[in-house]
Amino acid sequence: QRSLAIKEKALGKDHPSVATTLNNLGTLSFYQGQLQQSAEYLEQALMLLKKTFSDEHPNVKTMQGNLDYVKQELEK
């Protein structure tokens, strides 16, 4: 979360690098068993990245896949 705060301050909250950090936090939360927190981070990351790139961009597709997976796990 410290890295996120630094990137938001240095690059702005809409920078794609901030989305990458949010995605990483979502992945970490998932592996810590915090599925709801993971989904929240991943949703933020995806919305942010879609401001810059189309749905067909590889990073957007990867983040969408990550979010879809976590949502499936939440439904179990």
Backbone as XML, in Angstrom:
<?xml version="1.0"?>
<chain id="A" units="angstrom">
  <residue number="1" name="GLN">
    <atom name="N" x="0.815" y="-1.188" z="0.000"/>
    <atom name="CA" x="0.000" y="0.000" z="0.000"/>
    <atom name="C" x="0.867" y="1.264" z="0.000"/>
  </residue>
  <residue number="2" name="ARG">
    <atom name="N" x="2.032" y="1.129" z="0.560"/>
    <atom name="CA" x="2.956" y="2.276" z="0.532"/>
    <atom name="C" x="3.383" y="2.578" z="-0.903"/>
  </residue>
  <residue number="3" name="SER">
    <atom name="N" x="3.662" y="1.532" z="-1.645"/>
    <atom name="CA" x="4.025" y="1.697" z="-3.053"/>
    <atom name="C" x="2.899" y="2.369" z="-3.827"/>
  </residue>
  <residue number="4" name="LEU">
    <atom name="N" x="1.669" y="1.987" z="-3.544"/>
    <atom name="CA" x="0.512" y="2.586" z="-4.199"/>
    <atom name="C" x="0.455" y="4.083" z="-3.908"/>
  </residue>
  <residue number="5" name="ALA">
    <atom name="N" x="0.626" y="4.443" z="-2.660"/>
    <atom name="CA" x="0.581" y="5.855" z="-2.273"/>
    <atom name="C" x="1.687" y="6.656" z="-2.959"/>
  </residue>
  <residue number="6" name="ILE">
    <atom name="N" x="2.864" y="6.080" z="-3.053"/>
    <atom name="CA" x="3.990" y="6.759" z="-3.694"/>
    <atom name="C" x="3.712" y="6.953" z="-5.180"/>
  </residue>
  <residue number="7" name="LYS">
    <atom name="N" x="3.230" y="5.901" z="-5.838"/>
    <atom name="CA" x="2.949" y="6.006" z="-7.278"/>
    <atom name="C" x="1.825" y="6.995" z="-7.555"/>
  </residue>
  <residue number="8" name="GLU">
    <atom name="N" x="0.776" y="6.984" z="-6.736"/>
    <atom name="CA" x="-0.317" y="7.937" z="-6.938"/>
    <atom name="C" x="0.175" y="9.370" z="-6.800"/>
  </residue>
  <residue number="9" name="LYS">
    <atom name="N" x="1.054" y="9.601" z="-5.845"/>
    <atom name="CA" x="1.573" y="10.961" z="-5.628"/>
    <atom name="C" x="2.512" y="11.373" z="-6.757"/>
  </residue>
  <residue number="10" name="ALA">
    <atom name="N" x="3.377" y="10.458" z="-7.169"/>
    <atom name="CA" x="4.391" y="10.795" z="-8.171"/>
    <atom name="C" x="3.836" y="10.828" z="-9.593"/>
  </residue>
  <residue number="11" name="LEU">
    <atom name="N" x="2.924" y="9.896" z="-9.906"/>
    <atom name="CA" x="2.466" y="9.743" z="-11.287"/>
    <atom name="C" x="1.040" y="10.212" z="-11.523"/>
  </residue>
  <residue number="12" name="GLY">
    <atom name="N" x="0.293" y="10.369" z="-10.464"/>
    <atom name="CA" x="-1.124" y="10.695" z="-10.583"/>
    <atom name="C" x="-1.957" y="9.427" z="-10.430"/>
  </residue>
  <residue number="13" name="LYS">
    <atom name="N" x="-3.174" y="9.592" z="-9.943"/>
    <atom name="CA" x="-4.018" y="8.447" z="-9.631"/>
    <atom name="C" x="-4.511" y="7.692" z="-10.862"/>
  </residue>
  <residue number="14" name="ASP">
    <atom name="N" x="-4.410" y="8.286" z="-12.040"/>
    <atom name="CA" x="-4.905" y="7.641" z="-13.255"/>
    <atom name="C" x="-3.813" y="6.992" z="-14.096"/>
  </residue>
  <residue number="15" name="HIS">
    <atom name="N" x="-2.607" y="6.953" z="-13.607"/>
    <atom name="CA" x="-1.493" y="6.380" z="-14.367"/>
    <atom name="C" x="-1.608" y="4.850" z="-14.427"/>
  </residue>
  <residue number="16" name="PRO">
    <atom name="N" x="-1.318" y="4.251" z="-15.585"/>
    <atom name="CA" x="-1.391" y="2.789" z="-15.710"/>
    <atom name="C" x="-0.519" y="2.034" z="-14.706"/>
  </residue>
  <residue number="17" name="SER">
    <atom name="N" x="0.558" y="2.630" z="-14.270"/>
    <atom name="CA" x="1.408" y="1.987" z="-13.276"/>
    <atom name="C" x="0.682" y="1.837" z="-11.936"/>
  </residue>
  <residue number="18" name="VAL">
    <atom name="N" x="-0.211" y="2.757" z="-11.645"/>
    <atom name="CA" x="-1.029" y="2.655" z="-10.437"/>
    <atom name="C" x="-1.957" y="1.441" z="-10.564"/>
  </residue>
  <residue number="19" name="ALA">
    <atom name="N" x="-2.494" y="1.227" z="-11.760"/>
    <atom name="CA" x="-3.348" y="0.052" z="-11.991"/>
    <atom name="C" x="-2.565" y="-1.239" z="-11.778"/>
  </residue>
  <residue number="20" name="THR">
    <atom name="N" x="-1.328" y="-1.270" z="-12.207"/>
    <atom name="CA" x="-0.494" y="-2.460" z="-12.012"/>
    <atom name="C" x="-0.286" y="-2.734" z="-10.529"/>
  </residue>
  <residue number="21" name="THR">
    <atom name="N" x="-0.049" y="-1.682" z="-9.768"/>
    <atom name="CA" x="0.137" y="-1.847" z="-8.329"/>
    <atom name="C" x="-1.152" y="-2.329" z="-7.672"/>
  </residue>
  <residue number="22" name="LEU">
    <atom name="N" x="-2.288" y="-1.799" z="-8.091"/>
    <atom name="CA" x="-3.569" y="-2.272" z="-7.567"/>
    <atom name="C" x="-3.789" y="-3.746" z="-7.904"/>
  </residue>
  <residue number="23" name="ASN">
    <atom name="N" x="-3.419" y="-4.131" z="-9.115"/>
    <atom name="CA" x="-3.526" y="-5.534" z="-9.515"/>
    <atom name="C" x="-2.640" y="-6.405" z="-8.628"/>
  </residue>
  <residue number="24" name="ASN">
    <atom name="N" x="-1.443" y="-5.943" z="-8.357"/>
    <atom name="CA" x="-0.529" y="-6.701" z="-7.494"/>
    <atom name="C" x="-1.080" y="-6.821" z="-6.076"/>
  </residue>
  <residue number="25" name="LEU">
    <atom name="N" x="-1.674" y="-5.757" z="-5.575"/>
    <atom name="CA" x="-2.292" y="-5.813" z="-4.250"/>
    <atom name="C" x="-3.474" y="-6.787" z="-4.245"/>
  </residue>
  <residue number="26" name="GLY">
    <atom name="N" x="-4.213" y="-6.802" z="-5.342"/>
    <atom name="CA" x="-5.316" y="-7.747" z="-5.464"/>
    <atom name="C" x="-4.839" y="-9.186" z="-5.470"/>
  </residue>
  <residue number="27" name="THR">
    <atom name="N" x="-3.754" y="-9.433" z="-6.163"/>
    <atom name="CA" x="-3.178" y="-10.778" z="-6.211"/>
    <atom name="C" x="-2.672" y="-11.194" z="-4.834"/>
  </residue>
  <residue number="28" name="LEU">
    <atom name="N" x="-1.976" y="-10.298" z="-4.169"/>
    <atom name="CA" x="-1.475" y="-10.574" z="-2.823"/>
    <atom name="C" x="-2.633" y="-10.858" z="-1.861"/>
  </residue>
  <residue number="29" name="SER">
    <atom name="N" x="-3.667" y="-10.040" z="-1.927"/>
    <atom name="CA" x="-4.834" y="-10.255" z="-1.059"/>
    <atom name="C" x="-5.470" y="-11.610" z="-1.316"/>
  </residue>
  <residue number="30" name="PHE">
    <atom name="N" x="-5.525" y="-12.001" z="-2.580"/>
    <atom name="CA" x="-6.092" y="-13.301" z="-2.922"/>
    <atom name="C" x="-5.314" y="-14.418" z="-2.239"/>
  </residue>
  <residue number="31" name="TYR">
    <atom name="N" x="-4.005" y="-14.375" z="-2.352"/>
    <atom name="CA" x="-3.177" y="-15.433" z="-1.759"/>
    <atom name="C" x="-3.162" y="-15.393" z="-0.230"/>
  </residue>
  <residue number="32" name="GLN">
    <atom name="N" x="-3.574" y="-14.270" z="0.338"/>
    <atom name="CA" x="-3.709" y="-14.176" z="1.792"/>
    <atom name="C" x="-5.106" y="-14.603" z="2.248"/>
  </residue>
  <residue number="33" name="GLY">
    <atom name="N" x="-5.934" y="-15.000" z="1.280"/>
    <atom name="CA" x="-7.278" y="-15.454" z="1.604"/>
    <atom name="C" x="-8.294" y="-14.342" z="1.787"/>
  </residue>
  <residue number="34" name="GLN">
    <atom name="N" x="-7.932" y="-13.137" z="1.418"/>
    <atom name="CA" x="-8.820" y="-11.979" z="1.546"/>
    <atom name="C" x="-9.498" y="-11.726" z="0.196"/>
  </residue>
  <residue number="35" name="LEU">
    <atom name="N" x="-10.459" y="-12.586" z="-0.128"/>
    <atom name="CA" x="-11.046" y="-12.562" z="-1.466"/>
    <atom name="C" x="-11.825" y="-11.285" z="-1.756"/>
  </residue>
  <residue number="36" name="GLN">
    <atom name="N" x="-12.581" y="-10.790" z="-0.798"/>
    <atom name="CA" x="-13.347" y="-9.568" z="-1.036"/>
    <atom name="C" x="-12.409" y="-8.385" z="-1.271"/>
  </residue>
  <residue number="37" name="GLN">
    <atom name="N" x="-11.366" y="-8.274" z="-0.467"/>
    <atom name="CA" x="-10.388" y="-7.190" z="-0.651"/>
    <atom name="C" x="-9.703" y="-7.332" z="-2.004"/>
  </residue>
  <residue number="38" name="SER">
    <atom name="N" x="-9.394" y="-8.558" z="-2.370"/>
    <atom name="CA" x="-8.772" y="-8.825" z="-3.664"/>
    <atom name="C" x="-9.653" y="-8.321" z="-4.797"/>
  </residue>
  <residue number="39" name="ALA">
    <atom name="N" x="-10.936" y="-8.656" z="-4.742"/>
    <atom name="CA" x="-11.869" y="-8.232" z="-5.788"/>
    <atom name="C" x="-11.946" y="-6.711" z="-5.875"/>
  </residue>
  <residue number="40" name="GLU">
    <atom name="N" x="-11.933" y="-6.051" z="-4.736"/>
    <atom name="CA" x="-11.998" y="-4.583" z="-4.733"/>
    <atom name="C" x="-10.773" y="-3.970" z="-5.393"/>
  </residue>
  <residue number="41" name="TYR">
    <atom name="N" x="-9.599" y="-4.466" z="-5.047"/>
    <atom name="CA" x="-8.373" y="-3.958" z="-5.684"/>
    <atom name="C" x="-8.403" y="-4.218" z="-7.190"/>
  </residue>
  <residue number="42" name="LEU">
    <atom name="N" x="-8.796" y="-5.417" z="-7.574"/>
    <atom name="CA" x="-8.795" y="-5.782" z="-8.988"/>
    <atom name="C" x="-9.818" y="-4.976" z="-9.783"/>
  </residue>
  <residue number="43" name="GLU">
    <atom name="N" x="-10.967" y="-4.697" z="-9.197"/>
    <atom name="CA" x="-11.963" y="-3.857" z="-9.867"/>
    <atom name="C" x="-11.423" y="-2.442" z="-10.078"/>
  </residue>
  <residue number="44" name="GLN">
    <atom name="N" x="-10.768" y="-1.905" z="-9.055"/>
    <atom name="CA" x="-10.171" y="-0.571" z="-9.185"/>
    <atom name="C" x="-9.122" y="-0.567" z="-10.286"/>
  </residue>
  <residue number="45" name="ALA">
    <atom name="N" x="-8.284" y="-1.598" z="-10.294"/>
    <atom name="CA" x="-7.222" y="-1.690" z="-11.301"/>
    <atom name="C" x="-7.802" y="-1.742" z="-12.705"/>
  </residue>
  <residue number="46" name="LEU">
    <atom name="N" x="-8.819" y="-2.562" z="-12.883"/>
    <atom name="CA" x="-9.416" y="-2.728" z="-14.202"/>
    <atom name="C" x="-10.073" y="-1.438" z="-14.679"/>
  </residue>
  <residue number="47" name="MET">
    <atom name="N" x="-10.838" y="-0.796" z="-13.814"/>
    <atom name="CA" x="-11.484" y="0.462" z="-14.200"/>
    <atom name="C" x="-10.449" y="1.518" z="-14.573"/>
  </residue>
  <residue number="48" name="LEU">
    <atom name="N" x="-9.382" y="1.579" z="-13.824"/>
    <atom name="CA" x="-8.328" y="2.544" z="-14.089"/>
    <atom name="C" x="-7.642" y="2.260" z="-15.420"/>
  </residue>
  <residue number="49" name="LEU">
    <atom name="N" x="-7.315" y="1.013" z="-15.656"/>
    <atom name="CA" x="-6.615" y="0.659" z="-16.890"/>
    <atom name="C" x="-7.486" y="0.898" z="-18.120"/>
  </residue>
  <residue number="50" name="LYS">
    <atom name="N" x="-8.794" y="0.689" z="-17.975"/>
    <atom name="CA" x="-9.704" y="0.905" z="-19.099"/>
    <atom name="C" x="-9.839" y="2.375" z="-19.472"/>
  </residue>
  <residue number="51" name="LYS">
    <atom name="N" x="-9.391" y="3.269" z="-18.603"/>
    <atom name="CA" x="-9.375" y="4.691" z="-18.944"/>
    <atom name="C" x="-8.309" y="4.988" z="-19.997"/>
  </residue>
  <residue number="52" name="THR">
    <atom name="N" x="-7.289" y="4.140" z="-20.047"/>
    <atom name="CA" x="-6.161" y="4.367" z="-20.939"/>
    <atom name="C" x="-6.160" y="3.429" z="-22.140"/>
  </residue>
  <residue number="53" name="PHE">
    <atom name="N" x="-6.562" y="2.175" z="-21.920"/>
    <atom name="CA" x="-6.452" y="1.154" z="-22.954"/>
    <atom name="C" x="-7.815" y="0.553" z="-23.289"/>
  </residue>
  <residue number="54" name="SER">
    <atom name="N" x="-7.901" y="-0.026" z="-24.483"/>
    <atom name="CA" x="-9.136" y="-0.685" z="-24.914"/>
    <atom name="C" x="-9.274" y="-2.040" z="-24.232"/>
  </residue>
  <residue number="55" name="ASP">
    <atom name="N" x="-10.455" y="-2.622" z="-24.358"/>
    <atom name="CA" x="-10.711" y="-3.942" z="-23.786"/>
    <atom name="C" x="-9.836" y="-5.020" z="-24.402"/>
  </residue>
  <residue number="56" name="GLU">
    <atom name="N" x="-9.286" y="-4.755" z="-25.568"/>
    <atom name="CA" x="-8.459" y="-5.739" z="-26.271"/>
    <atom name="C" x="-6.981" y="-5.683" z="-25.871"/>
  </residue>
  <residue number="57" name="HIS">
    <atom name="N" x="-6.606" y="-4.699" z="-25.081"/>
    <atom name="CA" x="-5.202" y="-4.584" z="-24.652"/>
    <atom name="C" x="-4.850" y="-5.784" z="-23.767"/>
  </residue>
  <residue number="58" name="PRO">
    <atom name="N" x="-3.668" y="-6.364" z="-23.948"/>
    <atom name="CA" x="-3.294" y="-7.553" z="-23.167"/>
    <atom name="C" x="-3.364" y="-7.357" z="-21.651"/>
  </residue>
  <residue number="59" name="ASN">
    <atom name="N" x="-2.976" y="-6.201" z="-21.160"/>
    <atom name="CA" x="-3.027" y="-5.964" z="-19.715"/>
    <atom name="C" x="-4.462" y="-5.896" z="-19.211"/>
  </residue>
  <residue number="60" name="VAL">
    <atom name="N" x="-5.347" y="-5.317" z="-20.010"/>
    <atom name="CA" x="-6.757" y="-5.254" z="-19.641"/>
    <atom name="C" x="-7.328" y="-6.673" z="-19.588"/>
  </residue>
  <residue number="61" name="LYS">
    <atom name="N" x="-6.997" y="-7.476" z="-20.583"/>
    <atom name="CA" x="-7.477" y="-8.861" z="-20.609"/>
    <atom name="C" x="-6.960" y="-9.658" z="-19.406"/>
  </residue>
  <residue number="62" name="THR">
    <atom name="N" x="-5.704" y="-9.455" z="-19.051"/>
    <atom name="CA" x="-5.128" y="-10.156" z="-17.898"/>
    <atom name="C" x="-5.836" y="-9.748" z="-16.613"/>
  </residue>
  <residue number="63" name="MET">
    <atom name="N" x="-6.028" y="-8.450" z="-16.421"/>
    <atom name="CA" x="-6.685" y="-7.983" z="-15.204"/>
    <atom name="C" x="-8.140" y="-8.430" z="-15.156"/>
  </residue>
  <residue number="64" name="GLN">
    <atom name="N" x="-8.799" y="-8.457" z="-16.312"/>
    <atom name="CA" x="-10.181" y="-8.939" z="-16.350"/>
    <atom name="C" x="-10.231" y="-10.410" z="-15.964"/>
  </residue>
  <residue number="65" name="GLY">
    <atom name="N" x="-9.270" y="-11.173" z="-16.459"/>
    <atom name="CA" x="-9.196" y="-12.585" z="-16.104"/>
    <atom name="C" x="-8.947" y="-12.787" z="-14.619"/>
  </residue>
  <residue number="66" name="ASN">
    <atom name="N" x="-8.079" y="-11.968" z="-14.042"/>
    <atom name="CA" x="-7.809" y="-12.048" z="-12.600"/>
    <atom name="C" x="-9.080" y="-11.764" z="-11.803"/>
  </residue>
  <residue number="67" name="LEU">
    <atom name="N" x="-9.789" y="-10.721" z="-12.189"/>
    <atom name="CA" x="-11.016" y="-10.349" z="-11.490"/>
    <atom name="C" x="-12.079" y="-11.433" z="-11.641"/>
  </residue>
  <residue number="68" name="ASP">
    <atom name="N" x="-12.241" y="-11.955" z="-12.838"/>
    <atom name="CA" x="-13.226" y="-13.011" z="-13.074"/>
    <atom name="C" x="-12.935" y="-14.228" z="-12.199"/>
  </residue>
  <residue number="69" name="TYR">
    <atom name="N" x="-11.668" y="-14.573" z="-12.082"/>
    <atom name="CA" x="-11.283" y="-15.728" z="-11.268"/>
    <atom name="C" x="-11.629" y="-15.507" z="-9.795"/>
  </residue>
  <residue number="70" name="VAL">
    <atom name="N" x="-11.303" y="-14.332" z="-9.286"/>
    <atom name="CA" x="-11.590" y="-14.041" z="-7.878"/>
    <atom name="C" x="-13.106" y="-14.038" z="-7.636"/>
  </residue>
  <residue number="71" name="LYS">
    <atom name="N" x="-13.855" y="-13.492" z="-8.556"/>
    <atom name="CA" x="-15.320" y="-13.477" z="-8.399"/>
    <atom name="C" x="-15.872" y="-14.912" z="-8.384"/>
  </residue>
  <residue number="72" name="GLN">
    <atom name="N" x="-15.315" y="-15.785" z="-9.202"/>
    <atom name="CA" x="-15.736" y="-17.183" z="-9.190"/>
    <atom name="C" x="-15.435" y="-17.818" z="-7.837"/>
  </residue>
  <residue number="73" name="GLU">
    <atom name="N" x="-14.277" y="-17.504" z="-7.292"/>
    <atom name="CA" x="-13.899" y="-18.050" z="-5.985"/>
    <atom name="C" x="-14.817" y="-17.514" z="-4.878"/>
  </residue>
  <residue number="74" name="LEU">
    <atom name="N" x="-15.242" y="-16.285" z="-5.007"/>
    <atom name="CA" x="-16.142" y="-15.692" z="-4.013"/>
    <atom name="C" x="-17.511" y="-16.376" z="-4.026"/>
  </residue>
  <residue number="75" name="GLU">
    <atom name="N" x="-17.920" y="-16.860" z="-5.184"/>
    <atom name="CA" x="-19.227" y="-17.508" z="-5.327"/>
    <atom name="C" x="-19.249" y="-18.927" z="-4.778"/>
  </residue>
  <residue number="76" name="LYS">
    <atom name="N" x="-18.096" y="-19.498" z="-4.517"/>
    <atom name="CA" x="-18.034" y="-20.872" z="-4.021"/>
    <atom name="C" x="-18.494" y="-20.974" z="-2.588"/>
  </residue>
</chain>
